[in-house]
Structures are given as structure tokens and as C-alpha cells.
Amino acid sequence: MHQTGINRFQRRVLPLAVLLFVIISWYIISLFVPSNSVFPSPVDVFFGFLEEAGSGRLANDLIASLFRVTAGFFLAVFLGIPLGLWMGVQPFARAALLPTINFFRNLSPLAWIPFAILWFGIGDAPAVFLIFMAAFFPIVLATIAAVGNIPAVYFRVGSDYGMNRWEILKNITFPAIAPQVITSLRVTAGLSWLVVVAAEMIAGNDGLGFAIWDARNGLRMDLLVSGMIVIGLIGVILDRVLVQLTEIPSIRWGYER
Amino acid sequence: MSDKLIHVQNVSHSFGNTTVLENVNLTISRGEFIAIVGPSGCGKTTLLNLISGYENPSSGSISRNGKLRMVYQQDGLLPWLTVIENVGLGIRHLRDAEEKNRQLKDAIELIGLEGFEQHYPHQLSGGMRQRVELARALTGESDILLMDEPFSALDYLTRIKMRNELVRLLKERPRTVILVTHDIEEAAQLADRIIPLTTRPATILTEKRIELEKPRSLTDPIVTEAVHDLLISLSPGSLPATEKTGIKAEEN
């Protein structure tokens, strides 16, 4: 993560310059495309954003999407990490389940959309189900891999110092897999945020994904782009939040070598 | 408690069809410093693992009297624990918080890492990490220190420094030591008895006693002579023929 050759000022200013360049280019192109229902200008989008924010619809959609992602993602975490741990330590369980987990890992969660609607209807449940399907399998696989990567010497140290099985799990296995598992949580949280948009476009009546689909149906491209920008920004913020976990002192070591 | 802390009797060990150790006999008394030397893959570490009880021998018996502590080659420190937490592993069940803190403070002082208590291993140099390993192994009750190539991951000068450090620590906290190393200089500088293992299947043919006060200078004639003799017994032909070759190894 260490960047060399640029100073702090440049690090701050360069991204803003690129952003400004993109917006200005966008504006100039929009001048040559007369119909703002095909190519809205940044000004249209800005006013569209104010309209959505002012009516309270934006906040409503935002909360709906965040709730679904949180529910589906945490469900995947709380079921996926224990399953991964168990498979990581039990060769029997690994041999039995790994091919199945791998199959579902490689099956696009979006392929479940028809069943999600059929089984759960419209609203929170199908989206939570799809997010779970997207996040659960990668988390299981990452946890298995993390357990497999623990150097044997840590377990030896644990038993040298008289730890019992529970202490070894709590004091050796958990902290040893934490960095790798957190990396996978960052990836799957991003994946969940991608999936919620798709889920809401098809099986929602609110949420940011529904909002942009609704805007498209109403030919309000300004609202559509405003929704896209919000979705992108929230994705970045989610990742920034999870990155904080990697700064915890007892976890930092995992990213230092 | 008996004065014979470790007694290895007619021990042979195989992995599958490969016999690694054959008919090894070894007795170690309280306070001795033993070095087991030999080329990589000769079975030194296997012998140490048998002595520690981590593995059971295919045949023969090993008796241990006293509590063992192991010092690993590198990265035996738990990276998610601070220096002080690592050092305290052996006394984590101590009820008396005051006594515990006193012992931890002593241990940190012993290795001269005051101010680094809250650092994590990855924030330390290789030499500092190995000092923390030593402090951890020497904190709390133990009789026998088993060391598996403890300094082999360090650079040459740091390694020499760590040998003196180990001698100093053992003066403060006497322990019976079994050191496994491929570094003959290290063995000659530290050990009272040096046991060269032959190539596979390894057995003990000779042993070399060095009776010289510690700390020993690396260039002390007795040390250099021991290095010379060990090189010849471990790897005949590794030295060019010089007038020194005439010196007879003192073997028993």
C-alpha cells in the first residue's frame, strides 16, 4: 500500500483532478447530445439528486438496501465462518463437502433470482437470500484456506504451553485466520453490494437497485445516474469501513509480511 | 529428583520405510549443555522431537525428568500477541497478578527489551524476536530447554551476539540445554558435549567434550580446534590438507 515518489499534496489532489476532468468531459459531451433522456448532463443529475434527497425517497432506498446487505452478509458470516473452520480442521468434512461448496461458489448468485422470487416473493427476503448465496460460499472457502495456512509451529507452541483444545481454538486458530478471513470479508461485502442492486432491480419495490430501475422505466435518466453515483459511493464507503478492521494491532501482522 | 534428566535408550525411528535414527543412546545430566550437530536432514530435529515427546519413537524408550520448554527456529512467537503477552504465555495461569507482573518485568529486563513490551513480533528485528523467544522459554518453571536451530535464521554477526546472550541468560537462569544446530561454531562455542550425528540412518558414534569456561571466544584455540575436529568427523575431505590435520580428535 506504500506509494513512493508522490507527496501527500499530490496524493490528495490527483484523484480530485481526475474526478473534475471526468465531470467536465461528461458535461461537454452532454452539450452535443440534445436529449437528456438519453444522456443527462451533470447539472440534470445534480438537480435529480436534490429531488430524490429532498423527497426522502433516497434515504428510504438507502436504508432498505443497507438493511438487506447487512442481513444477508452477516447471515453468511455467522454460518460461513464456523462451517469453514469445521471443514478446515476435519479432513472428513472437507472431503465430503468441498466439491459441493466449490460448485455453488462458481454458480452466479443471480441464477437464483427466479427461485428467489418464487420462494420469497418481492421485498427484503429474496434480496437477503441472494446476498447470502453470493457471500456464504466464498467465506467458507476462504476460512478453509486460512485454517490450512496456519503454520504448524503455532499449534506446537500452544500445546507446549499447556493449552487445551478450546484454548487452542480461541487463542491460536481464531487469531491466526483473522487477517485472511477479513480480506475475504472485504471481497464478499463488495460482492454483496453488487448483488443487492441486481436483486432489487428484479425482485424489489424499494432500494437503490429498484430506484434506478424505476427511473429507467420513467425515462428519468438523471435520477438513474444519481442512483448509480450513490451506489458507487456507498460501495467505496463500505470497503473503507471494513479496511479499518485490518488496522487492529493484533490483526495488522497478517498484512505486514 | 534424579540427576539424569533425559535418558534415551536404544531409540530407533522410521518414517514409513525410511529409517531416520538407529539405535541412539544418550544420557543428559542436570545442568549440561548438549549440542547435536549434523547436516540438514540427518535426523537432528527428529531426535529433538522424540526427546520433547512431540513424536513417539518406533522402538526404544525415552525418559524425561523435569519440565521442557522448546525454542523454535524462527517465527515461534505468536504474531497476534505483543512481546509481553508472548513472554507471559508460560505464566498465564499465575493467580497472583503482582508476582506475574514482577516476573514479566524481570524477563523483559533480562533480554534488555524495556520499552518494547507492547510491540508486536513483526515490528522487531530477527535478533530481538529470538531474544523474546528465549525470554518466553525462560519465564516460569522449567528444567530443560530444547532449542531447534534457534539462531539459524539470523545473520552471522547477530548470531554470534545471540550466542553470548544465551550464555549470559543461562548464567542468570540455569537450565539443562539440548541445542540442535548445523552450525559447528555455535556448538563449539556453547556446548559442554557435542554429539555429531552420522548421515541417515543417524546414530551417535562419538561425542566431543569441551571443558572451557563460558563465554568462550570464537577464536579461542580450544574452540577452533573443536570446530576443526568436528568438520573432519562430520564431513571428511571438507578441509584442505594442512599441518593442522595432524591434531587427533579427542574422542570417547
Short mmCIF file of C-alpha atoms in Angstrom, two decimals:
data_model
loop_
_atom_site.label_atom_id
_atom_site.label_comp_id
_atom_site.label_asym_id
_atom_site.label_seq_id
_atom_site.Cartn_x
_atom_site.Cartn_y
_atom_site.Cartn_z
CA MET A 1 0.00 0.00 0.00
CA HIS A 2 3.03 2.23 0.33
CA GLN A 3 3.29 4.71 -2.50
CA THR A 4 6.61 6.24 -3.33
CA GLY A 5 7.53 9.17 -5.49
CA ILE A 6 4.47 11.29 -4.73
CA ASN A 7 3.89 13.54 -1.77
CA ARG A 8 0.79 13.98 0.35
CA PHE A 9 -0.40 17.01 -1.55
CA GLN A 10 -0.25 15.14 -4.85
CA ARG A 11 -1.99 12.16 -3.32
CA ARG A 12 -4.90 14.40 -2.32
CA VAL A 13 -5.06 16.50 -5.45
CA LEU A 14 -4.50 13.97 -8.24
CA PRO A 15 -7.72 11.98 -7.65
CA LEU A 16 -9.74 15.20 -7.44
CA ALA A 17 -8.21 16.41 -10.70
CA VAL A 18 -9.23 13.19 -12.43
CA LEU A 19 -12.73 13.47 -10.99
CA LEU A 20 -13.03 17.05 -12.18
CA PHE A 21 -11.78 16.05 -15.63
CA VAL A 22 -14.39 13.28 -15.86
CA ILE A 23 -17.23 15.61 -14.84
CA ILE A 24 -16.15 18.37 -17.24
CA SER A 25 -15.78 15.88 -20.12
CA TRP A 26 -19.19 14.49 -19.25
CA TYR A 27 -20.65 18.00 -19.30
CA ILE A 28 -19.05 18.85 -22.65
CA ILE A 29 -20.31 15.64 -24.26
CA SER A 30 -23.81 16.29 -22.89
CA LEU A 31 -23.82 19.63 -24.73
CA PHE A 32 -23.60 17.73 -28.01
CA VAL A 33 -26.30 15.20 -27.12
CA PRO A 34 -29.53 17.15 -27.19
CA SER A 35 -31.83 14.67 -25.46
CA ASN A 36 -31.26 14.48 -21.73
CA SER A 37 -33.44 11.38 -21.57
CA VAL A 38 -30.58 9.55 -23.31
CA PHE A 39 -27.57 11.33 -21.89
CA PRO A 40 -28.27 13.53 -18.86
CA SER A 41 -25.79 16.29 -18.06
CA PRO A 42 -24.10 16.59 -14.65
CA VAL A 43 -26.39 19.55 -13.92
CA ASP A 44 -29.51 17.43 -14.60
CA VAL A 45 -28.15 14.73 -12.36
CA PHE A 46 -27.36 17.18 -9.57
CA PHE A 47 -30.92 18.51 -9.56
CA GLY A 48 -32.26 14.96 -9.85
CA PHE A 49 -30.21 14.06 -6.79
CA LEU A 50 -31.62 17.04 -4.84
CA GLU A 51 -35.14 15.99 -5.83
CA GLU A 52 -34.60 12.42 -4.62
CA ALA A 53 -32.86 13.50 -1.43
CA GLY A 54 -35.48 16.18 -0.72
CA SER A 55 -38.44 13.84 -1.14
CA GLY A 56 -36.94 11.35 1.32
CA ARG A 57 -37.02 8.61 -1.26
CA LEU A 58 -33.23 8.41 -1.41
CA ALA A 59 -32.90 7.87 2.35
CA ASN A 60 -35.65 5.27 2.24
CA ASP A 61 -33.98 3.35 -0.61
CA LEU A 62 -30.58 3.63 1.00
CA ILE A 63 -31.80 2.19 4.30
CA ALA A 64 -33.65 -0.62 2.51
CA SER A 65 -30.55 -1.64 0.54
CA LEU A 66 -28.19 -1.36 3.50
CA PHE A 67 -30.53 -3.44 5.65
CA ARG A 68 -30.64 -6.23 3.06
CA VAL A 69 -26.91 -6.26 2.57
CA THR A 70 -26.26 -6.26 6.30
CA ALA A 71 -28.75 -9.06 6.95
CA GLY A 72 -27.58 -11.29 4.08
CA PHE A 73 -23.91 -10.62 4.69
CA PHE A 74 -23.99 -11.24 8.45
CA LEU A 75 -26.04 -14.39 7.95
CA ALA A 76 -23.31 -15.59 5.55
CA VAL A 77 -20.56 -14.61 8.01
CA PHE A 78 -22.12 -16.27 11.05
CA LEU A 79 -22.85 -19.51 9.21
CA GLY A 80 -19.89 -19.47 6.80
CA ILE A 81 -17.00 -18.95 9.22
CA PRO A 82 -17.98 -21.82 11.59
CA LEU A 83 -18.56 -24.14 8.63
CA GLY A 84 -15.21 -23.13 7.15
CA LEU A 85 -13.49 -23.71 10.48
CA TRP A 86 -15.03 -27.13 10.83
CA MET A 87 -14.10 -28.08 7.29
CA GLY A 88 -10.64 -26.65 7.84
CA VAL A 89 -9.90 -28.89 10.80
CA GLN A 90 -11.85 -32.00 9.77
CA PRO A 91 -10.41 -33.70 6.67
CA PHE A 92 -13.54 -35.85 6.61
CA ALA A 93 -15.87 -32.87 6.39
CA ARG A 94 -13.61 -31.21 3.84
CA ALA A 95 -13.52 -34.26 1.59
CA ALA A 96 -17.29 -34.64 1.78
CA LEU A 97 -18.36 -31.02 1.32
CA LEU A 98 -15.66 -29.21 -0.63
CA PRO A 99 -16.84 -30.19 -4.14
CA THR A 100 -20.39 -29.07 -3.38
CA ILE A 101 -19.23 -25.77 -1.86
CA ASN A 102 -17.00 -25.23 -4.90
CA PHE A 103 -19.91 -25.83 -7.23
CA PHE A 104 -22.08 -23.22 -5.57
CA ARG A 105 -19.13 -20.85 -5.31
CA ASN A 106 -18.85 -20.88 -9.08
CA LEU A 107 -22.58 -20.59 -9.71
CA SER A 108 -23.59 -16.96 -10.21
CA PRO A 109 -25.90 -15.93 -7.38
CA LEU A 110 -28.02 -14.15 -9.99
CA ALA A 111 -29.01 -17.55 -11.38
CA TRP A 112 -31.08 -17.92 -8.19
CA ILE A 113 -33.22 -14.88 -8.96
CA PRO A 114 -36.19 -16.85 -10.40
CA PHE A 115 -36.30 -19.12 -7.36
CA ALA A 116 -35.73 -16.20 -5.02
CA ILE A 117 -38.91 -14.59 -6.33
CA LEU A 118 -40.82 -17.85 -6.48
CA TRP A 119 -39.96 -18.78 -2.90
CA PHE A 120 -39.74 -15.39 -1.19
CA GLY A 121 -41.87 -13.06 -3.33
CA ILE A 122 -40.93 -9.39 -3.52
CA GLY A 123 -39.17 -7.28 -0.90
CA ASP A 124 -36.45 -7.94 1.67
CA ALA A 125 -36.43 -11.74 1.73
CA PRO A 126 -35.41 -12.51 -1.88
CA ALA A 127 -32.63 -9.91 -1.74
CA VAL A 128 -31.31 -11.25 1.58
CA PHE A 129 -31.41 -14.76 0.14
CA LEU A 130 -29.46 -13.73 -2.98
CA ILE A 131 -26.84 -11.83 -0.93
CA PHE A 132 -26.45 -14.84 1.31
CA MET A 133 -25.93 -17.07 -1.73
CA ALA A 134 -23.31 -14.65 -3.03
CA ALA A 135 -21.34 -14.25 0.19
CA PHE A 136 -21.66 -17.59 2.01
CA PHE A 137 -19.60 -19.87 -0.26
CA PRO A 138 -16.61 -17.56 -0.74
CA ILE A 139 -16.45 -17.02 3.03
CA VAL A 140 -16.49 -20.77 3.68
CA LEU A 141 -13.72 -21.37 1.15
CA ALA A 142 -11.59 -18.50 2.43
CA THR A 143 -11.91 -19.76 6.01
CA ILE A 144 -10.90 -23.29 4.99
CA ALA A 145 -7.85 -21.91 3.18
CA ALA A 146 -6.96 -19.69 6.15
CA VAL A 147 -7.08 -22.65 8.54
CA GLY A 148 -4.90 -24.65 6.15
CA ASN A 149 -2.32 -21.87 6.07
CA ILE A 150 -1.72 -21.73 9.83
CA PRO A 151 1.94 -22.67 10.40
CA ALA A 152 2.18 -25.88 12.44
CA VAL A 153 4.59 -24.18 14.85
CA TYR A 154 1.75 -22.07 16.33
CA PHE A 155 -0.14 -25.20 17.36
CA ARG A 156 3.06 -26.65 18.81
CA VAL A 157 3.62 -23.50 20.84
CA GLY A 158 0.02 -23.74 22.03
CA SER A 159 0.43 -27.30 23.27
CA ASP A 160 3.95 -26.60 24.64
CA TYR A 161 2.36 -24.01 26.89
CA GLY A 162 -0.37 -26.33 28.01
CA MET A 163 -3.35 -25.05 26.04
CA ASN A 164 -6.33 -27.38 25.82
CA ARG A 165 -8.38 -27.81 22.64
CA TRP A 166 -10.70 -24.93 23.40
CA GLU A 167 -7.80 -22.61 24.24
CA ILE A 168 -6.04 -23.60 21.03
CA LEU A 169 -9.16 -22.77 19.02
CA LYS A 170 -9.66 -19.47 20.82
CA ASN A 171 -6.03 -18.37 21.24
CA ILE A 172 -4.36 -19.88 18.17
CA THR A 173 -6.79 -20.75 15.39
CA PHE A 174 -9.05 -17.67 15.57
CA PRO A 175 -6.33 -15.04 15.70
CA ALA A 176 -4.24 -16.92 13.12
CA ILE A 177 -7.00 -16.94 10.49
CA ALA A 178 -8.31 -13.43 11.24
CA PRO A 179 -6.27 -11.48 8.65
CA GLN A 180 -7.12 -13.81 5.77
CA VAL A 181 -10.78 -14.04 6.76
CA ILE A 182 -11.05 -10.26 6.99
CA THR A 183 -9.64 -9.96 3.47
CA SER A 184 -12.35 -12.31 2.26
CA LEU A 185 -14.99 -10.30 4.14
CA ARG A 186 -13.91 -7.22 2.23
CA VAL A 187 -14.29 -9.05 -1.05
CA THR A 188 -17.64 -10.61 -0.18
CA ALA A 189 -19.07 -7.38 1.25
CA GLY A 190 -18.29 -5.79 -2.11
CA LEU A 191 -19.91 -8.73 -3.86
CA SER A 192 -23.00 -8.40 -1.65
CA TRP A 193 -23.31 -4.75 -2.59
CA LEU A 194 -23.19 -5.70 -6.28
CA VAL A 195 -25.83 -8.37 -5.80
CA VAL A 196 -28.30 -6.24 -3.83
CA VAL A 197 -28.62 -3.85 -6.76
CA ALA A 198 -29.41 -6.67 -9.17
CA ALA A 199 -31.81 -8.28 -6.71
CA GLU A 200 -33.75 -5.08 -6.13
CA MET A 201 -33.98 -4.32 -9.85
CA ILE A 202 -35.92 -7.53 -10.34
CA ALA A 203 -37.41 -8.52 -7.00
CA GLY A 204 -37.82 -5.24 -5.16
CA ASN A 205 -40.28 -2.45 -4.60
CA ASP A 206 -37.76 -0.19 -2.94
CA GLY A 207 -33.98 0.05 -2.50
CA LEU A 208 -31.32 1.67 -4.66
CA GLY A 209 -31.49 -1.08 -7.30
CA PHE A 210 -35.26 -0.62 -7.57
CA ALA A 211 -34.77 3.16 -7.69
CA ILE A 212 -32.56 3.07 -10.78
CA TRP A 213 -34.84 0.53 -12.48
CA ASP A 214 -37.83 2.71 -11.67
CA ALA A 215 -36.00 5.78 -13.01
CA ARG A 216 -35.28 3.94 -16.24
CA ASN A 217 -38.95 2.96 -16.59
CA GLY A 218 -39.93 6.58 -16.05
CA LEU A 219 -37.25 7.69 -18.54
CA ARG A 220 -35.69 9.79 -15.78
CA MET A 221 -32.06 9.21 -16.73
CA ASP A 222 -30.98 12.00 -14.40
CA LEU A 223 -32.35 10.05 -11.43
CA LEU A 224 -30.81 6.86 -12.79
CA VAL A 225 -27.33 8.37 -12.89
CA SER A 226 -27.79 9.96 -9.49
CA GLY A 227 -28.69 6.50 -8.16
CA MET A 228 -25.63 4.98 -9.82
CA ILE A 229 -23.38 7.53 -8.18
CA VAL A 230 -24.88 6.87 -4.75
CA ILE A 231 -24.47 3.10 -5.22
CA GLY A 232 -20.81 3.50 -6.19
CA LEU A 233 -20.07 5.83 -3.29
CA ILE A 234 -21.71 3.57 -0.72
CA GLY A 235 -19.68 0.63 -2.07
CA VAL A 236 -16.48 2.58 -1.54
CA ILE A 237 -17.55 3.62 1.97
CA LEU A 238 -18.41 0.01 2.91
CA ASP A 239 -14.92 -1.08 1.91
CA ARG A 240 -13.34 1.82 3.82
CA VAL A 241 -15.23 0.71 6.92
CA LEU A 242 -14.04 -2.90 6.60
CA VAL A 243 -10.48 -1.76 5.94
CA GLN A 244 -10.49 -0.38 9.48
CA LEU A 245 -10.52 -3.98 10.72
CA THR A 246 -7.11 -4.54 9.14
CA GLU A 247 -5.70 -1.72 11.27
CA ILE A 248 -6.44 -3.51 14.55
CA PRO A 249 -2.99 -4.06 16.13
CA SER A 250 -3.47 -7.78 16.80
CA ILE A 251 -4.52 -8.29 13.15
CA ARG A 252 -2.10 -5.91 11.41
CA TRP A 253 0.69 -8.56 11.38
CA GLY A 254 -1.16 -10.53 8.72
CA TYR A 255 -0.66 -7.75 6.18
CA GLU A 256 2.93 -6.92 7.07
CA ARG A 257 4.90 -9.73 5.52
CA MET B 1 14.70 -35.67 41.54
CA SER B 2 17.26 -37.72 39.69
CA ASP B 3 20.28 -36.00 38.24
CA LYS B 4 19.75 -37.73 34.90
CA LEU B 5 17.14 -35.55 33.27
CA ILE B 6 16.96 -37.23 29.88
CA HIS B 7 17.61 -40.86 29.18
CA VAL B 8 17.38 -42.06 25.58
CA GLN B 9 17.67 -45.83 25.34
CA ASN B 10 18.16 -47.84 22.12
CA VAL B 11 15.91 -45.48 20.21
CA SER B 12 15.24 -46.09 16.53
CA HIS B 13 12.78 -44.14 14.47
CA SER B 14 11.38 -44.53 10.97
CA PHE B 15 9.02 -42.59 8.77
CA GLY B 16 7.42 -45.23 6.58
CA ASN B 17 10.28 -47.23 5.13
CA THR B 18 12.92 -44.61 5.84
CA THR B 19 14.89 -45.23 8.99
CA VAL B 20 15.95 -41.86 10.31
CA LEU B 21 17.50 -42.79 13.63
CA GLU B 22 19.11 -46.09 14.52
CA ASN B 23 19.90 -47.30 18.00
CA VAL B 24 20.52 -43.94 19.64
CA ASN B 25 21.63 -43.88 23.27
CA LEU B 26 22.06 -40.65 25.15
CA THR B 27 22.03 -39.59 28.79
CA ILE B 28 21.86 -35.97 29.79
CA SER B 29 22.52 -34.75 33.32
CA ARG B 30 21.18 -31.69 35.07
CA GLY B 31 22.96 -28.51 34.06
CA GLU B 32 24.60 -29.91 30.96
CA PHE B 33 24.64 -28.11 27.65
CA ILE B 34 24.46 -30.63 24.81
CA ALA B 35 24.71 -29.77 21.14
CA ILE B 36 23.54 -32.19 18.49
CA VAL B 37 25.16 -31.34 15.18
CA GLY B 38 24.91 -32.79 11.73
CA PRO B 39 23.98 -31.99 8.14
CA SER B 40 20.45 -30.88 7.20
CA GLY B 41 18.01 -33.75 7.06
CA CYS B 42 20.15 -36.08 9.15
CA GLY B 43 17.52 -36.51 11.85
CA LYS B 44 18.62 -33.92 14.40
CA THR B 45 15.21 -32.34 14.62
CA THR B 46 13.55 -35.76 14.73
CA LEU B 47 15.71 -36.65 17.73
CA LEU B 48 14.68 -33.39 19.41
CA ASN B 49 11.01 -34.07 18.65
CA LEU B 50 11.36 -37.52 20.22
CA ILE B 51 13.03 -36.07 23.30
CA SER B 52 10.30 -33.44 23.65
CA GLY B 53 7.60 -36.09 23.29
CA TYR B 54 6.12 -34.46 20.20
CA GLU B 55 6.71 -37.76 18.44
CA ASN B 56 6.99 -41.28 19.81
CA PRO B 57 9.93 -43.46 18.79
CA SER B 58 9.32 -46.53 16.62
CA SER B 59 11.33 -48.52 19.13
CA GLY B 60 13.31 -47.92 22.31
CA SER B 61 12.42 -45.67 25.20
CA ILE B 62 12.96 -42.12 26.36
CA SER B 63 12.54 -40.94 29.92
CA ARG B 64 12.28 -37.30 30.89
CA ASN B 65 12.67 -35.81 34.32
CA GLY B 66 11.50 -32.26 34.56
CA LYS B 67 9.63 -29.69 32.57
CA LEU B 68 10.64 -28.93 29.00
CA ARG B 69 10.49 -25.73 27.02
CA MET B 70 11.08 -25.50 23.31
CA VAL B 71 12.73 -22.66 21.40
CA TYR B 72 11.95 -22.70 17.69
CA GLN B 73 13.99 -21.77 14.69
CA GLN B 74 12.02 -18.67 13.84
CA ASP B 75 8.51 -17.33 13.98
CA GLY B 76 7.69 -19.36 17.05
CA LEU B 77 6.32 -16.17 18.56
CA LEU B 78 2.59 -15.76 18.12
CA PRO B 79 2.32 -12.74 15.81
CA TRP B 80 -1.02 -11.54 17.20
CA LEU B 81 0.40 -11.21 20.72
CA THR B 82 2.62 -8.41 21.95
CA VAL B 83 6.11 -9.05 23.31
CA ILE B 84 4.85 -9.08 26.88
CA GLU B 85 1.90 -11.35 26.04
CA ASN B 86 4.21 -13.82 24.30
CA VAL B 87 6.66 -13.82 27.20
CA GLY B 88 3.78 -14.37 29.62
CA LEU B 89 2.39 -17.48 27.89
CA GLY B 90 4.10 -19.83 30.36
CA ILE B 91 2.81 -17.99 33.43
CA ARG B 92 -0.65 -17.03 32.17
CA HIS B 93 -2.32 -19.18 34.83
CA LEU B 94 -0.47 -17.47 37.66
CA ARG B 95 -3.14 -16.13 40.03
CA ASP B 96 -1.01 -13.58 41.83
CA ALA B 97 -1.06 -10.57 39.49
CA GLU B 98 1.74 -8.81 41.34
CA GLU B 99 4.02 -11.84 41.12
CA LYS B 100 3.15 -12.23 37.46
CA ASN B 101 4.00 -8.62 36.67
CA ARG B 102 7.26 -8.91 38.57
CA GLN B 103 8.26 -11.99 36.58
CA LEU B 104 7.33 -10.33 33.30
CA LYS B 105 9.29 -7.22 34.19
CA ASP B 106 12.29 -9.37 35.11
CA ALA B 107 12.07 -11.25 31.83
CA ILE B 108 11.93 -8.05 29.76
CA GLU B 109 14.87 -6.62 31.72
CA LEU B 110 16.77 -9.87 31.26
CA ILE B 111 16.65 -9.54 27.48
CA GLY B 112 17.02 -5.75 27.52
CA LEU B 113 13.79 -5.01 25.66
CA GLU B 114 12.42 -2.39 28.02
CA GLY B 115 10.16 -0.12 26.02
CA PHE B 116 9.23 -2.85 23.53
CA GLU B 117 6.70 -4.62 25.76
CA GLN B 118 3.72 -3.55 23.64
CA HIS B 119 5.39 -4.16 20.28
CA TYR B 120 4.28 -6.98 18.04
CA PRO B 121 6.82 -9.51 16.72
CA HIS B 122 6.64 -8.16 13.17
CA GLN B 123 7.81 -4.81 14.48
CA LEU B 124 11.04 -6.32 15.84
CA SER B 125 14.30 -7.37 14.21
CA GLY B 126 15.16 -11.06 13.91
CA GLY B 127 17.61 -10.88 16.82
CA MET B 128 15.07 -9.15 19.06
CA ARG B 129 12.44 -11.74 18.20
CA GLN B 130 14.80 -14.54 19.13
CA ARG B 131 15.56 -12.83 22.44
CA VAL B 132 11.82 -12.69 23.14
CA GLU B 133 11.61 -16.42 22.35
CA LEU B 134 14.37 -17.06 24.87
CA ALA B 135 12.67 -14.90 27.48
CA ARG B 136 9.41 -16.76 26.92
CA ALA B 137 11.11 -20.15 27.32
CA LEU B 138 12.93 -19.00 30.47
CA THR B 139 9.89 -17.47 32.17
CA GLY B 140 8.11 -19.72 34.61
CA GLU B 141 9.17 -23.10 35.88
CA SER B 142 11.19 -25.32 33.58
CA ASP B 143 14.26 -27.53 33.74
CA ILE B 144 15.16 -28.33 30.18
CA LEU B 145 15.49 -26.05 27.20
CA LEU B 146 15.20 -27.70 23.78
CA MET B 147 16.46 -25.47 21.01
CA ASP B 148 15.88 -26.28 17.36
CA GLU B 149 18.30 -24.23 15.23
CA PRO B 150 17.37 -21.19 17.27
CA PHE B 151 19.71 -18.74 15.56
CA SER B 152 19.91 -20.14 12.03
CA ALA B 153 17.58 -17.52 10.55
CA LEU B 154 19.77 -14.66 11.82
CA ASP B 155 22.68 -13.01 10.05
CA TYR B 156 26.20 -14.02 11.04
CA LEU B 157 27.06 -11.17 13.40
CA THR B 158 23.67 -11.26 15.11
CA ARG B 159 24.09 -15.00 15.54
CA ILE B 160 27.42 -14.51 17.33
CA LYS B 161 25.84 -11.87 19.57
CA MET B 162 22.94 -14.20 20.38
CA ARG B 163 25.34 -16.94 21.49
CA ASN B 164 26.82 -14.62 24.11
CA GLU B 165 23.33 -13.53 25.04
CA LEU B 166 22.32 -17.17 25.59
CA VAL B 167 25.37 -17.81 27.78
CA ARG B 168 24.51 -14.75 29.86
CA LEU B 169 20.83 -15.74 30.18
CA LEU B 170 21.78 -19.26 31.26
CA LYS B 171 24.05 -17.86 33.96
CA GLU B 172 21.02 -15.97 35.33
CA ARG B 173 18.59 -18.83 34.83
CA PRO B 174 20.44 -22.14 34.74
CA ARG B 175 18.80 -24.79 32.59
CA THR B 176 19.78 -28.06 31.02
CA VAL B 177 20.04 -27.36 27.30
CA ILE B 178 19.79 -29.52 24.22
CA LEU B 179 20.70 -27.49 21.17
CA VAL B 180 20.19 -28.81 17.68
CA THR B 181 22.25 -26.99 15.10
CA HIS B 182 24.08 -27.37 11.84
CA ASP B 183 26.38 -24.54 12.91
CA ILE B 184 29.53 -26.22 14.23
CA GLU B 185 30.97 -22.94 15.53
CA GLU B 186 27.84 -22.40 17.54
CA ALA B 187 28.12 -25.86 19.05
CA ALA B 188 31.82 -25.41 19.86
CA GLN B 189 31.21 -22.04 21.49
CA LEU B 190 28.26 -23.12 23.61
CA ALA B 191 28.20 -26.81 24.40
CA ASP B 192 29.81 -28.94 27.09
CA ARG B 193 29.22 -32.01 24.97
CA ILE B 194 28.86 -32.09 21.21
CA ILE B 195 27.20 -35.04 19.56
CA PRO B 196 27.69 -35.34 15.82
CA LEU B 197 25.01 -37.40 14.10
CA THR B 198 26.04 -39.50 11.14
CA THR B 199 24.13 -39.38 7.87
CA ARG B 200 20.92 -41.38 7.60
CA PRO B 201 20.14 -43.58 9.36
CA ALA B 202 21.67 -41.39 12.03
CA THR B 203 23.34 -42.79 15.07
CA ILE B 204 25.79 -41.50 17.64
CA LEU B 205 29.32 -42.72 17.01
CA THR B 206 31.36 -40.27 19.02
CA GLU B 207 30.98 -37.33 21.25
CA LYS B 208 33.24 -34.42 21.98
CA ARG B 209 33.63 -32.79 25.36
CA ILE B 210 34.78 -29.22 25.61
CA GLU B 211 35.83 -28.14 29.05
CA LEU B 212 36.26 -24.42 28.81
CA GLU B 213 34.65 -21.61 30.77
CA LYS B 214 31.84 -19.71 29.08
CA PRO B 215 31.53 -17.23 27.48
CA ARG B 216 34.07 -18.61 25.04
CA SER B 217 35.77 -16.60 22.37
CA LEU B 218 35.08 -17.76 18.87
CA THR B 219 38.81 -17.60 18.20
CA ASP B 220 39.91 -19.40 21.34
CA PRO B 221 42.32 -22.20 20.25
CA ILE B 222 40.20 -24.83 22.01
CA VAL B 223 37.11 -23.65 20.14
CA THR B 224 38.78 -23.50 16.75
CA GLU B 225 40.32 -26.90 17.32
CA ALA B 226 36.91 -28.32 18.18
CA VAL B 227 35.44 -26.80 15.01
CA HIS B 228 38.25 -28.37 13.04
CA ASP B 229 37.76 -31.79 14.56
CA LEU B 230 34.01 -31.69 14.10
CA LEU B 231 34.35 -30.71 10.46
CA ILE B 232 36.58 -33.70 9.91
CA SER B 233 34.30 -36.13 11.68
CA LEU B 234 31.12 -34.80 10.00
CA SER B 235 32.49 -34.26 6.55
CA PRO B 236 35.85 -35.87 5.85
CA GLY B 237 37.52 -34.11 2.96
CA SER B 238 35.81 -30.79 3.61
CA LEU B 239 39.11 -29.30 4.75
CA PRO B 240 42.19 -28.98 2.60
CA ALA B 241 45.13 -30.99 3.93
CA THR B 242 47.14 -28.66 6.17
CA GLU B 243 49.56 -29.19 9.01
CA LYS B 244 46.59 -28.89 11.41
CA THR B 245 45.07 -32.11 10.14
CA GLY B 246 47.59 -33.88 12.31
CA ILE B 247 45.73 -32.98 15.51
CA LYS B 248 43.92 -36.03 16.79
CA ALA B 249 40.30 -35.64 17.79
CA GLU B 250 39.72 -36.38 21.41
CA GLU B 251 37.00 -38.95 21.16
CA ASN B 252 35.40 -41.34 23.56
#
